[in-house]
């Protein structure tokens, strides 16, 4: 298992060396980049909005229920909701969810191209297939994921506001005051930096598993599953390391 893991890592590094080459035609690269941003990033916006709204609402409800001590100020609910969204959910948890959607999409698409010999045809034409296919996906997703992160933060806070506005659990004034209290701008940048790393992990690992598929449609499905599992584990590992480095 150890030897297999080391071999896979070496193969992944060699694959990335192929991917990060200068594109043969920049015009084609930018056309594909715009297409991948639309497919991987823009199409993920509805999912991010829905999940963030509900999670923000749930966090607000749970904080309100659990903060019952008269010694704790009532605005603590808004403050706790903001910190949870900024520090962890809108970066780490959202990227774990996107690993399932985007990662499986990339792995299955490239894997299908491999088993149908489309990648072989590109190689025969003298084109760097790894660079041509994978680079726009990696760059496009990394460029757009900060937008999804900030959108998730905002919609999570809006979800909490709905609870304050349409229930009697907490007043809107206390909730908004809690969001504004003791705000640390670095937490927003911390979340964005983490999502950049996570987005690279999702796109590159999924592309690696899809690119080296051997077999047929069954193997494509297995590669997609491996891509999601591996990227999720790497995201959690990177989360620990980045938290230690950025918040110490």
Coordinates of C-alpha atoms in Angstrom, one line a residue:
X1 CA 0.0 0.0 0.0
X2 CA 2.8 2.4 0.9
X3 CA 4.7 1.6 -2.3
X4 CA 1.5 2.0 -4.4
X5 CA 0.8 5.4 -2.7
X6 CA 4.3 6.7 -3.4
X7 CA 4.1 5.5 -7.0
X8 CA 0.7 7.2 -7.4
X9 CA 2.1 10.4 -6.0
X10 CA 5.1 10.3 -8.4
X11 CA 2.7 9.7 -11.3
X12 CA 0.6 12.6 -10.2
X13 CA 3.6 14.9 -10.1
X14 CA 4.6 13.9 -13.6
X15 CA 1.1 14.4 -14.7
X16 CA 1.1 17.9 -13.3
X17 CA 4.3 18.7 -15.1
X18 CA 2.5 17.8 -18.3
X19 CA -0.5 19.9 -17.4
X20 CA 1.3 23.1 -16.5
X21 CA 3.0 23.7 -19.8
X22 CA 2.6 26.8 -22.0
X23 CA -0.6 26.3 -24.1
X24 CA 0.0 25.8 -27.9
X25 CA -2.7 28.3 -28.7
X26 CA -3.7 30.9 -26.1
X27 CA -6.9 31.7 -28.0
X28 CA -8.1 28.2 -27.7
X29 CA -7.1 28.0 -24.1
X30 CA -9.1 31.1 -23.1
X31 CA -12.1 29.8 -25.0
X32 CA -12.0 26.6 -23.1
X33 CA -11.3 28.5 -19.8
X34 CA -14.5 30.5 -20.2
X35 CA -16.4 27.3 -20.9
X36 CA -15.0 25.5 -17.9
X37 CA -15.7 28.5 -15.6
X38 CA -19.3 28.4 -16.7
X39 CA -19.6 24.6 -16.4
X40 CA -17.7 24.0 -13.2
X41 CA -18.2 27.4 -11.4
X42 CA -21.3 29.2 -12.5
X43 CA -23.4 26.0 -12.6
X44 CA -22.5 25.4 -9.0
X45 CA -24.0 28.7 -7.8
X46 CA -27.5 27.3 -7.2
X47 CA -26.2 24.5 -5.1
X48 CA -24.0 26.8 -3.0
X49 CA -26.9 29.2 -2.4
X50 CA -29.4 26.5 -1.3
X51 CA -27.0 24.7 1.0
X52 CA -25.6 28.0 2.5
X53 CA -29.1 29.3 3.2
X54 CA -30.2 26.2 5.1
X55 CA -26.9 25.7 7.0
X56 CA -26.9 29.4 8.1
X57 CA -30.5 29.0 9.3
X58 CA -29.7 25.7 11.1
X59 CA -26.6 27.2 12.8
X60 CA -28.6 30.2 14.0
X61 CA -31.3 28.0 15.4
X62 CA -28.8 25.7 17.2
X63 CA -26.8 28.7 18.6
X64 CA -30.0 30.3 19.9
X65 CA -31.2 27.1 21.6
X66 CA -27.8 26.4 23.2
X67 CA -26.9 29.9 24.3
X68 CA -29.3 30.1 27.3
X69 CA -27.1 31.5 30.1
X70 CA -28.0 35.1 31.2
X71 CA -24.3 35.8 31.4
X72 CA -23.9 35.4 27.6
X73 CA -25.1 38.4 25.6
X74 CA -28.0 37.9 23.2
X75 CA -26.0 39.0 20.2
X76 CA -23.6 36.1 20.6
X77 CA -25.8 34.0 18.3
X78 CA -25.0 36.3 15.3
X79 CA -21.4 36.4 16.3
X80 CA -21.1 32.6 16.5
X81 CA -23.0 32.1 13.2
X82 CA -20.6 34.5 11.5
X83 CA -17.5 32.8 12.8
X84 CA -18.6 29.3 11.9
X85 CA -19.5 30.3 8.4
X86 CA -16.3 32.3 7.8
X87 CA -13.8 30.0 9.5
X88 CA -15.0 26.6 8.4
X89 CA -18.3 26.0 6.6
X90 CA -18.0 28.4 3.6
X91 CA -14.5 27.1 2.8
X92 CA -13.9 23.5 4.0
X93 CA -17.4 22.1 4.2
X94 CA -18.5 23.8 1.0
X95 CA -15.4 22.4 -0.9
X96 CA -16.2 18.9 0.4
X97 CA -19.6 19.2 -1.1
X98 CA -18.2 20.6 -4.3
X99 CA -15.7 17.7 -4.4
X100 CA -18.7 15.5 -5.0
X101 CA -20.2 17.6 -7.7
X102 CA -17.2 19.1 -9.5
X103 CA -14.7 16.3 -8.8
X104 CA -17.0 13.5 -10.1
X105 CA -17.9 15.7 -13.1
X106 CA -14.2 16.2 -14.1
X107 CA -13.2 12.6 -13.4
X108 CA -16.1 11.1 -15.4
X109 CA -15.7 13.5 -18.3
X110 CA -12.0 12.9 -18.7
X111 CA -12.4 9.2 -18.0
X112 CA -15.0 8.9 -20.8
X113 CA -12.6 10.7 -23.2
X114 CA -9.9 8.2 -22.3
X115 CA -12.0 5.0 -22.7
X116 CA -13.5 6.3 -26.0
X117 CA -9.9 7.0 -27.2
X118 CA -10.5 10.8 -27.7
X119 CA -7.4 11.5 -25.6
X120 CA -5.3 9.1 -27.8
X121 CA -6.6 10.9 -30.9
X122 CA -5.4 14.3 -29.4
X123 CA -2.0 12.8 -28.6
X124 CA -1.6 11.4 -32.2
X125 CA -2.2 15.0 -33.5
X126 CA 0.8 16.1 -31.6
X127 CA -1.1 18.1 -28.9
X128 CA -0.3 17.9 -25.2
X129 CA -3.6 16.3 -24.2
X130 CA -3.0 16.8 -20.5
X131 CA -2.4 20.5 -21.0
X132 CA -5.2 20.9 -23.5
X133 CA -7.9 19.2 -21.5
X134 CA -6.9 19.6 -17.8
X135 CA -5.3 23.1 -17.5
X136 CA -8.5 25.0 -18.4
X137 CA -10.4 23.0 -15.8
X138 CA -7.9 23.5 -13.0
X139 CA -7.4 27.2 -13.7
X140 CA -11.1 27.9 -14.3
X141 CA -12.2 26.3 -11.1
X142 CA -9.4 27.9 -9.0
X143 CA -10.3 31.3 -10.4
X144 CA -14.0 31.0 -9.7
X145 CA -14.1 29.2 -6.3
X146 CA -13.4 32.4 -4.3
X147 CA -16.7 33.8 -5.7
X148 CA -18.5 30.7 -4.5
X149 CA -16.8 31.1 -1.0
X150 CA -17.8 34.7 -0.6
X151 CA -21.3 33.9 -1.9
X152 CA -21.6 31.0 0.6
X153 CA -20.6 33.3 3.5
X154 CA -23.2 35.9 2.5
X155 CA -26.0 33.5 1.9
X156 CA -25.3 31.7 5.2
X157 CA -25.7 35.0 7.0
X158 CA -28.9 35.7 5.1
X159 CA -30.2 32.3 6.1
X160 CA -29.6 33.2 9.8
X161 CA -31.3 36.6 9.1
X162 CA -34.4 34.8 7.9
X163 CA -34.6 32.9 11.2
X164 CA -34.3 36.2 13.1
X165 CA -36.8 37.9 10.8
X166 CA -39.6 35.3 10.7
X167 CA -39.3 33.7 14.1
X168 CA -39.2 34.9 17.7
X169 CA -36.0 33.1 18.6
X170 CA -33.8 36.2 18.3
X171 CA -34.4 39.7 17.2
X172 CA -33.1 41.0 13.9
X173 CA -31.3 43.9 15.8
X174 CA -29.4 41.5 18.0
X175 CA -28.5 39.2 15.2
X176 CA -27.2 42.0 13.0
X177 CA -25.3 43.5 15.9
X178 CA -23.7 40.1 16.6
X179 CA -22.6 39.8 12.9
X180 CA -20.9 43.2 13.2
X181 CA -19.3 42.7 16.6
X182 CA -15.6 41.9 16.9
X183 CA -15.2 41.4 13.1
X184 CA -11.8 40.2 11.9
X185 CA -11.3 40.8 8.2
X186 CA -8.5 38.2 8.1
X187 CA -11.0 35.5 8.6
X188 CA -12.6 36.3 5.2
X189 CA -9.2 36.1 3.5
X190 CA -8.3 33.0 5.4
X191 CA -11.4 31.3 4.0
X192 CA -10.6 32.4 0.5
X193 CA -7.0 31.2 0.7
X194 CA -8.2 27.8 1.9
X195 CA -10.7 27.5 -1.0
X196 CA -8.0 28.3 -3.6
X197 CA -5.9 25.3 -2.3
X198 CA -9.0 23.1 -2.0
X199 CA -10.1 23.9 -5.5
X200 CA -6.7 23.0 -6.9
X201 CA -6.9 19.7 -5.0
X202 CA -10.4 18.9 -6.3
X203 CA -9.7 19.7 -10.0
X204 CA -6.2 18.2 -10.2
X205 CA -6.9 14.9 -8.3
X206 CA -10.2 14.3 -10.3
X207 CA -8.4 15.0 -13.6
X208 CA -5.6 12.6 -12.6
X209 CA -7.9 9.7 -11.9
X210 CA -9.9 10.4 -15.0
X211 CA -6.9 10.7 -17.2
X212 CA -5.4 7.3 -16.3
X213 CA -8.6 5.3 -16.5
X214 CA -8.2 1.9 -18.1
X215 CA -11.1 -0.3 -19.1
X216 CA -14.7 0.8 -19.8
X217 CA -17.6 2.5 -18.3
X218 CA -17.4 0.6 -15.0
X219 CA -13.8 1.8 -14.5
X220 CA -14.9 5.4 -15.2
X221 CA -17.4 5.1 -12.4
X222 CA -14.8 3.6 -10.1
X223 CA -12.3 6.4 -11.0
X224 CA -15.0 9.0 -10.2
X225 CA -15.6 7.5 -6.8
X226 CA -11.8 7.3 -6.0
X227 CA -11.4 11.0 -7.1
X228 CA -14.1 12.2 -4.7
X229 CA -12.8 10.1 -1.8
X230 CA -9.2 11.0 -2.3
X231 CA -9.8 14.7 -2.8
X232 CA -12.0 14.8 0.3
X233 CA -9.3 13.2 2.4
X234 CA -6.7 15.6 1.0
X235 CA -9.0 18.6 1.7
X236 CA -9.3 17.6 5.3
X237 CA -5.5 17.2 5.6
X238 CA -4.9 20.5 3.9
X239 CA -7.5 22.1 6.2
X240 CA -5.5 21.1 9.3
X241 CA -2.2 22.3 7.9
X242 CA -3.5 25.6 6.6
X243 CA -5.4 26.3 9.8
X244 CA -2.1 25.8 11.8
X245 CA -0.2 28.0 9.4
X246 CA -2.7 30.8 8.9
X247 CA -4.3 31.2 12.3
X248 CA -1.4 30.5 14.6

